[in-house]
Tab-separated table of C-alpha atoms in Angstrom:
chain	number	residue	atom	x	y	z
V	1394	UNK	CA	-1.088	-21.789	139.169
V	1395	UNK	CA	-3.453	-20.748	142.242
V	1396	UNK	CA	-5.876	-21.419	145.210
V	1397	UNK	CA	-8.528	-21.947	148.238
V	1398	UNK	CA	-10.789	-23.436	151.007
V	1399	UNK	CA	-14.319	-23.585	150.835
V	1400	UNK	CA	-17.002	-22.463	153.382
V	1401	UNK	CA	-20.488	-23.559	152.860
V	1402	UNK	CA	-20.578	-21.896	149.249
V	1403	UNK	CA	-23.526	-24.204	148.138
V	1404	UNK	CA	-25.915	-22.490	150.490
V	1405	UNK	CA	-24.407	-19.223	149.830
V	1406	UNK	CA	-25.320	-19.378	145.884
V	1407	UNK	CA	-28.464	-21.238	146.062
V	1408	UNK	CA	-30.005	-18.009	147.789
V	1409	UNK	CA	-28.811	-16.301	144.667
V	1410	UNK	CA	-30.121	-18.463	142.053
V	1411	UNK	CA	-33.592	-18.446	143.305
V	1412	UNK	CA	-34.459	-14.697	143.818
V	1413	UNK	CA	-31.898	-14.092	146.756
V	1414	UNK	CA	-32.221	-11.951	149.704
V	1415	UNK	CA	-28.876	-10.049	150.310
V	1416	UNK	CA	-27.514	-10.583	153.724
V	1417	UNK	CA	-26.296	-7.538	155.286
V	1418	UNK	CA	-22.912	-6.018	154.518
V	1419	UNK	CA	-23.205	-3.523	156.921
V	1420	UNK	CA	-19.954	-4.689	158.425
V	1421	UNK	CA	-16.963	-6.018	156.316
V	1422	UNK	CA	-15.773	-9.568	156.918
V	1423	UNK	CA	-13.201	-9.534	160.318
V	1424	UNK	CA	-10.469	-10.659	157.911
V	1425	UNK	CA	-10.011	-11.419	153.995
V	1426	UNK	CA	-10.455	-15.027	153.264
V	1427	UNK	CA	-7.182	-17.347	153.522
V	1428	UNK	CA	-5.817	-18.462	150.084
V	1429	UNK	CA	-5.114	-21.979	149.253
V	1430	UNK	CA	-5.865	-24.804	146.677
V	1431	UNK	CA	-9.454	-26.252	146.141
V	1432	UNK	CA	-12.743	-25.844	144.215
V	1433	UNK	CA	-14.337	-22.409	144.844
V	1434	UNK	CA	-17.382	-20.905	143.857
V	1435	UNK	CA	-16.966	-20.017	140.177
V	1436	UNK	CA	-18.510	-17.784	137.542
V	1437	UNK	CA	-18.417	-18.226	134.081
V	1438	UNK	CA	-18.740	-15.053	132.274
V	1439	UNK	CA	-19.299	-15.201	128.097
V	1440	UNK	CA	-17.914	-13.002	125.542
V	1441	UNK	CA	-19.359	-10.321	123.066
V	1442	UNK	CA	-22.654	-11.298	121.046
V	1443	UNK	CA	-23.744	-9.053	118.334
V	1444	UNK	CA	-27.049	-10.544	118.526
V	1445	UNK	CA	-27.316	-10.430	122.311
V	1446	UNK	CA	-28.728	-13.772	122.665
V	1447	UNK	CA	-26.116	-15.727	124.151
V	1448	UNK	CA	-27.279	-19.330	125.602
V	1449	UNK	CA	-25.244	-19.534	128.538
V	1450	UNK	CA	-26.114	-23.261	129.249
V	1451	UNK	CA	-24.809	-23.998	125.850
V	1452	UNK	CA	-21.901	-21.773	125.499
V	1453	UNK	CA	-20.659	-23.164	128.909
V	1454	UNK	CA	-21.565	-26.740	128.628
V	1455	UNK	CA	-18.084	-28.115	128.145
V	1456	UNK	CA	-16.618	-26.082	131.054
V	1457	UNK	CA	-19.404	-26.626	133.260
V	1458	UNK	CA	-19.409	-30.432	132.883
V	1459	UNK	CA	-15.647	-30.717	133.044
V	1460	UNK	CA	-15.568	-28.802	136.530
V	1461	UNK	CA	-18.503	-30.643	138.093
V	1462	UNK	CA	-16.691	-34.020	136.888
V	1463	UNK	CA	-13.729	-32.845	138.766
V	1464	UNK	CA	-15.171	-31.913	142.080
V	1465	UNK	CA	-16.787	-28.759	141.815
V	1466	UNK	CA	-20.402	-28.188	143.036
V	1467	UNK	CA	-20.896	-24.191	142.910
V	1468	UNK	CA	-20.574	-23.532	138.995
V	1469	UNK	CA	-22.706	-20.414	137.914
V	1470	UNK	CA	-23.139	-18.714	134.557
V	1471	UNK	CA	-23.334	-14.851	134.511
V	1472	UNK	CA	-25.040	-13.392	131.483
V	1473	UNK	CA	-25.190	-9.512	130.450
V	1474	UNK	CA	-27.915	-9.179	127.779
V	1475	UNK	CA	-31.360	-9.004	127.958
V	1476	UNK	CA	-32.191	-11.472	125.085
V	1477	UNK	CA	-29.774	-14.259	126.834
V	1478	UNK	CA	-30.955	-17.705	127.735
V	1479	UNK	CA	-30.376	-20.138	130.362
V	1480	UNK	CA	-28.130	-17.680	132.464
V	1481	UNK	CA	-27.896	-18.702	136.217
V	1482	UNK	CA	-27.550	-14.768	136.930
V	1483	UNK	CA	-28.188	-12.292	134.554
V	1484	UNK	CA	-27.976	-8.438	133.979
V	1485	UNK	CA	-30.337	-7.218	131.206
V	1486	UNK	CA	-27.992	-4.920	129.214
V	1487	UNK	CA	-27.564	-4.733	125.459
V	1488	UNK	CA	-24.520	-4.246	123.074
V	1489	UNK	CA	-24.532	-0.935	123.920
V	1490	UNK	CA	-24.264	-0.992	127.763
V	1491	UNK	CA	-20.554	-0.087	128.389
V	1492	UNK	CA	-18.182	-3.023	129.736
V	1493	UNK	CA	-17.368	-0.726	132.758
V	1494	UNK	CA	-21.323	-0.674	133.501
V	1495	UNK	CA	-21.634	-4.637	133.295
V	1496	UNK	CA	-18.504	-4.583	135.502
V	1497	UNK	CA	-20.065	-2.627	137.976
V	1498	UNK	CA	-23.120	-5.056	137.965
V	1499	UNK	CA	-21.001	-7.820	138.385
V	1500	UNK	CA	-19.092	-6.438	141.110
V	1501	UNK	CA	-22.291	-5.773	143.219
V	1502	UNK	CA	-23.549	-9.392	142.579
V	1503	UNK	CA	-20.135	-10.722	143.675
V	1504	UNK	CA	-20.082	-8.530	146.753
V	1505	UNK	CA	-23.688	-8.744	148.058
V	1506	UNK	CA	-23.641	-12.859	147.421
V	1507	UNK	CA	-20.221	-13.686	148.353
V	1508	UNK	CA	-17.638	-11.025	149.187
V	1509	UNK	CA	-19.775	-9.415	152.129
V	1510	UNK	CA	-19.827	-13.287	153.336
V	1511	UNK	CA	-16.266	-13.741	153.427
V	1512	UNK	CA	-16.500	-16.009	150.685
V	1513	UNK	CA	-14.076	-15.962	147.978
V	1514	UNK	CA	-15.069	-16.622	144.205
V	1515	UNK	CA	-12.966	-17.607	140.913
V	1516	UNK	CA	-13.944	-16.310	137.331
V	1517	UNK	CA	-13.557	-18.068	134.161
V	1518	UNK	CA	-14.240	-15.665	131.211
V	1519	UNK	CA	-14.240	-15.820	127.444
V	1520	UNK	CA	-13.237	-13.071	125.304
V	1521	UNK	CA	-14.834	-9.593	126.225
V	1522	UNK	CA	-16.343	-11.590	129.587
V	1523	UNK	CA	-12.564	-11.296	130.812
V	1524	UNK	CA	-12.605	-7.368	130.497
V	1525	UNK	CA	-15.932	-7.523	132.627
V	1526	UNK	CA	-14.156	-9.516	135.459
V	1527	UNK	CA	-11.395	-6.713	135.312
V	1528	UNK	CA	-13.390	-3.780	135.027
V	1529	UNK	CA	-15.503	-5.270	138.375
V	1530	UNK	CA	-12.124	-5.146	140.186
V	1531	UNK	CA	-10.890	-2.038	138.619
V	1532	UNK	CA	-14.105	-0.141	139.627
V	1533	UNK	CA	-14.054	-1.026	143.305
V	1534	UNK	CA	-10.354	-0.246	143.614
V	1535	UNK	CA	-10.925	3.193	141.991
V	1536	UNK	CA	-14.271	4.199	143.424
V	1537	UNK	CA	-15.262	1.600	146.254
V	1538	UNK	CA	-12.649	1.205	148.430
V	1539	UNK	CA	-12.925	4.087	150.565
V	1540	UNK	CA	-16.471	3.706	151.014
V	1541	UNK	CA	-18.450	2.546	154.009
V	1542	UNK	CA	-19.649	-0.953	153.985
V	1543	UNK	CA	-23.449	-0.871	152.786
V	1544	UNK	CA	-26.288	-2.146	154.622
V	1545	UNK	CA	-27.987	-4.464	151.867
V	1546	UNK	CA	-30.282	-6.417	154.361
V	1547	UNK	CA	-33.298	-4.898	152.953
V	1548	UNK	CA	-32.443	-5.255	149.134
V	1549	UNK	CA	-33.848	-8.418	147.389
V	1550	UNK	CA	-32.347	-9.603	143.962
V	1551	UNK	CA	-33.865	-11.238	141.104
V	1552	UNK	CA	-31.141	-13.360	139.760
V	1553	UNK	CA	-32.635	-13.042	136.114
V	1554	UNK	CA	-32.372	-8.988	136.483
V	1555	UNK	CA	-29.798	-8.107	138.754
V	1556	UNK	CA	-29.813	-4.591	137.364
V	1557	UNK	CA	-33.266	-3.956	138.557
V	1558	UNK	CA	-31.700	-4.229	142.122
V	1559	UNK	CA	-31.794	-1.082	143.974
V	1560	UNK	CA	-27.921	-1.184	144.617
V	1561	UNK	CA	-26.369	1.910	146.518
V	1562	UNK	CA	-24.674	4.329	144.080
V	1563	UNK	CA	-21.234	3.912	142.989
V	1564	UNK	CA	-19.162	0.601	143.622
V	1565	UNK	CA	-18.937	-2.028	146.614
V	1566	UNK	CA	-16.227	-1.287	149.123
V	1567	UNK	CA	-14.359	-4.694	148.399
V	1568	UNK	CA	-14.054	-7.853	146.348
V	1569	UNK	CA	-12.730	-11.270	147.283
V	1570	UNK	CA	-11.817	-12.828	143.510
V	1571	UNK	CA	-9.062	-15.113	144.055
V	1572	UNK	CA	-8.218	-16.314	140.460
V	1573	UNK	CA	-9.242	-15.154	137.150
V	1574	UNK	CA	-8.773	-17.189	134.077
V	1575	UNK	CA	-9.381	-15.546	130.615
V	1576	UNK	CA	-9.770	-17.421	127.202
V	1577	UNK	CA	-8.928	-15.239	124.282
V	1578	UNK	CA	-9.569	-12.047	126.167
V	1579	UNK	CA	-8.438	-8.801	124.182
V	1580	UNK	CA	-6.543	-7.493	127.173
V	1581	UNK	CA	-4.880	-4.798	124.607
V	1582	UNK	CA	-8.058	-4.495	122.644
V	1583	UNK	CA	-8.542	-5.534	118.934
V	1584	UNK	CA	-7.212	-3.548	116.208
V	1585	UNK	CA	-9.244	-4.970	112.878
V	1586	UNK	CA	-11.460	-3.179	110.447
V	1587	UNK	CA	-14.232	-5.565	111.858
V	1588	UNK	CA	-14.246	-4.269	115.310
V	1589	UNK	CA	-14.068	-0.771	113.796
V	1590	UNK	CA	-17.213	-1.302	111.738
V	1591	UNK	CA	-18.675	-3.038	114.965
V	1592	UNK	CA	-17.970	-0.020	116.788
V	1593	UNK	CA	-20.169	2.279	114.551
V	1594	UNK	CA	-23.344	0.571	116.055
V	1595	UNK	CA	-22.087	-1.487	119.329
V	1596	UNK	CA	-20.591	0.594	122.243
V	1597	UNK	CA	-19.362	-2.681	123.620
V	1598	UNK	CA	-17.168	-2.868	120.324
V	1599	UNK	CA	-15.851	0.586	120.990
V	1600	UNK	CA	-14.576	-0.222	124.189
V	1601	UNK	CA	-12.874	-2.962	122.649
V	1602	UNK	CA	-11.014	-0.970	120.185
V	1603	UNK	CA	-7.256	-0.890	120.513
V	1604	UNK	CA	-6.403	2.272	122.588
V	1605	UNK	CA	-10.236	2.826	123.721
V	1606	UNK	CA	-10.659	4.961	126.683
V	1607	UNK	CA	-12.101	1.898	128.673
V	1608	UNK	CA	-8.831	0.119	128.078
V	1609	UNK	CA	-6.565	3.023	129.147
V	1610	UNK	CA	-8.950	2.970	132.187
V	1611	UNK	CA	-8.683	-0.652	132.874
V	1612	UNK	CA	-5.568	-2.140	134.695
V	1613	UNK	CA	-3.858	-4.718	133.514
V	1614	UNK	CA	-4.056	-7.218	136.362
V	1615	UNK	CA	-6.085	-5.156	138.968
V	1616	UNK	CA	-5.998	-6.932	142.433
V	1617	UNK	CA	-9.079	-7.625	144.441
V	1618	UNK	CA	-8.914	-6.996	148.166
V	1619	UNK	CA	-7.639	-10.659	148.937
V	1620	UNK	CA	-5.118	-10.504	145.917
V	1621	UNK	CA	-6.078	-11.941	142.461
V	1622	UNK	CA	-3.999	-14.411	140.413
V	1623	UNK	CA	-4.253	-14.328	136.368
V	1624	UNK	CA	-4.101	-16.738	133.977
V	1625	UNK	CA	-4.457	-15.481	130.062
V	1626	UNK	CA	-4.885	-18.081	127.524
V	1627	UNK	CA	-4.395	-17.396	123.809
V	1628	UNK	CA	-4.186	-19.179	120.632
V	1629	UNK	CA	-1.830	-18.620	117.558
V	1630	UNK	CA	-4.669	-19.375	115.332
V	1631	UNK	CA	-7.254	-17.063	116.834
V	1632	UNK	CA	-9.396	-15.353	114.154
V	1633	UNK	CA	-10.268	-12.507	116.510
V	1634	UNK	CA	-7.616	-11.592	119.370
V	1635	UNK	CA	-4.061	-11.734	118.667
V	1636	UNK	CA	-1.994	-13.658	121.084
V	1637	UNK	CA	0.177	-10.341	122.202
V	1638	UNK	CA	-3.394	-9.120	123.173
V	1639	UNK	CA	-4.873	-12.333	124.588
V	1640	UNK	CA	-1.907	-12.636	126.981
V	1641	UNK	CA	-1.666	-8.823	127.629
V	1642	UNK	CA	1.658	-8.387	126.019
V	1643	UNK	CA	3.129	-11.486	127.672
V	1644	UNK	CA	2.465	-9.783	131.154
V	1645	UNK	CA	0.140	-11.963	133.078
V	1646	UNK	CA	1.099	-13.848	136.187
V	1647	UNK	CA	0.745	-16.907	134.175
V	1648	UNK	CA	-0.167	-17.164	130.238
V	1649	UNK	CA	-0.016	-19.762	127.451
V	1650	UNK	CA	-0.155	-19.440	123.893
V	1651	UNK	CA	-1.712	-22.595	122.096
V	1652	UNK	CA	-0.208	-23.754	118.700
V	1653	UNK	CA	-1.330	-27.189	116.910
V	1654	UNK	CA	-2.458	-30.116	118.546
V	1655	UNK	CA	-0.982	-33.623	118.067
V	1656	UNK	CA	-3.227	-34.363	115.043
V	1657	UNK	CA	-2.702	-30.827	113.478
V	1658	UNK	CA	-5.722	-29.323	114.666
V	1659	UNK	CA	-6.120	-25.452	115.459
V	1660	UNK	CA	-7.879	-23.502	118.166
V	1661	UNK	CA	-10.236	-20.608	116.902
V	1662	UNK	CA	-11.536	-17.916	119.181
V	1663	UNK	CA	-14.500	-19.850	120.052
V	1664	UNK	CA	-12.739	-23.013	120.408
V	1665	UNK	CA	-10.818	-21.583	123.184
V	1666	UNK	CA	-14.013	-21.779	125.134
V	1667	UNK	CA	-14.939	-25.294	124.264
V	1668	UNK	CA	-11.974	-27.414	123.809
V	1669	UNK	CA	-11.354	-29.962	126.504
V	1670	UNK	CA	-9.726	-32.714	124.532
V	1671	UNK	CA	-6.403	-33.325	122.805
V	1672	UNK	CA	-2.836	-32.873	122.913
V	1673	UNK	CA	-1.454	-29.499	122.150
V	1674	UNK	CA	1.547	-27.947	121.678
V	1675	UNK	CA	2.129	-24.504	123.344
V	1676	UNK	CA	4.456	-22.057	124.567
V	1677	UNK	CA	4.142	-20.589	128.163
V	1678	UNK	CA	5.562	-18.024	130.783
V	1679	UNK	CA	4.503	-15.312	133.276
V	1680	UNK	CA	5.923	-13.284	136.078
V	1681	UNK	CA	4.802	-16.352	138.452
V	1682	UNK	CA	5.760	-19.089	135.728
V	1683	UNK	CA	9.077	-20.205	134.384
V	1684	UNK	CA	8.645	-19.838	130.600
V	1685	UNK	CA	8.832	-23.039	128.528
V	1686	UNK	CA	7.476	-24.828	125.619
V	1687	UNK	CA	6.009	-28.455	124.717
V	1688	UNK	CA	3.108	-30.390	125.084
V	1689	UNK	CA	0.254	-28.819	127.052
V	1690	UNK	CA	-3.250	-29.525	128.324
V	1691	UNK	CA	-6.293	-28.412	126.537
V	1692	UNK	CA	-7.642	-25.279	127.152
V	1693	UNK	CA	-10.390	-25.874	129.699
V	1694	UNK	CA	-8.354	-28.484	131.503
V	1695	UNK	CA	-5.552	-25.991	131.735
V	1696	UNK	CA	-8.343	-23.015	132.953
V	1697	UNK	CA	-9.563	-25.577	135.511
V	1698	UNK	CA	-6.052	-26.246	136.791
V	1699	UNK	CA	-5.514	-22.682	137.288
V	1700	UNK	CA	-8.476	-22.451	139.030
V	1701	UNK	CA	-7.740	-25.025	141.730
V	1702	UNK	CA	-4.056	-24.842	142.392
V	1703	UNK	CA	-2.356	-22.188	144.270
V	1704	UNK	CA	1.044	-21.903	142.566
V	1705	UNK	CA	1.886	-21.744	138.859
V	1706	UNK	CA	2.234	-25.451	137.570
């Protein structure tokens, strides 16, 4: 399912992770990046955590290990809670920080460190993280594209507190996000009593409720300024997000629904983020993928393939 060529990405990201100086974005890149197969800068975005203390390293260890073992060199975690630990990049929000605002912080981080340099990125996201990735793109499309590219050369950013950066008001003028792969993301929201109860005390749960104002605002598959290819992976045994919601009602460019493994195993909501082994039965389809069913690669392997390949597999 997907794309790209690399261009000095390790040097770009290393400046971010070590308290980056944001290079000037006063002039847009002369042309949007070309599309192609390859291992781009990849950001890993975790999901909702009621305790707001996600350990990014352990949460994404299996995914990062898989990507690094298969030729990726620039894989970085993005966290968004003030009690999160071991995140390469962190916005110090809380469970009451609206998803749209987390998306805005992600948008500025991607723009300042990559898009303004003409460097495209990919995103792999679990659960609510997929909504954050889409919110970054949607916000730019709605509120940023008419703006003149800002000069960020005087700004510096602490990778452990990106929200403290004196970003210009509003949203960046463009983003180059080539591929987004989501694992068990509630694109259509969650309609359960558990989330209704959570919404009483956590604004992010309110945003994830079926029919919320945020979800009505959010596009189905918003396109960054170089175009964005989407892969949505779901499980029939997810105890949190329905397969219809996780595939955005089967409207993704590429979607797959996991059933049982060859040994009878099933994939829970969390296991969609951690499973890189096994032979699985699945059904698949999408606007760019012919429908089918049969044996399928495990979620993290399929996600990796989606990030690397230009076309649907």
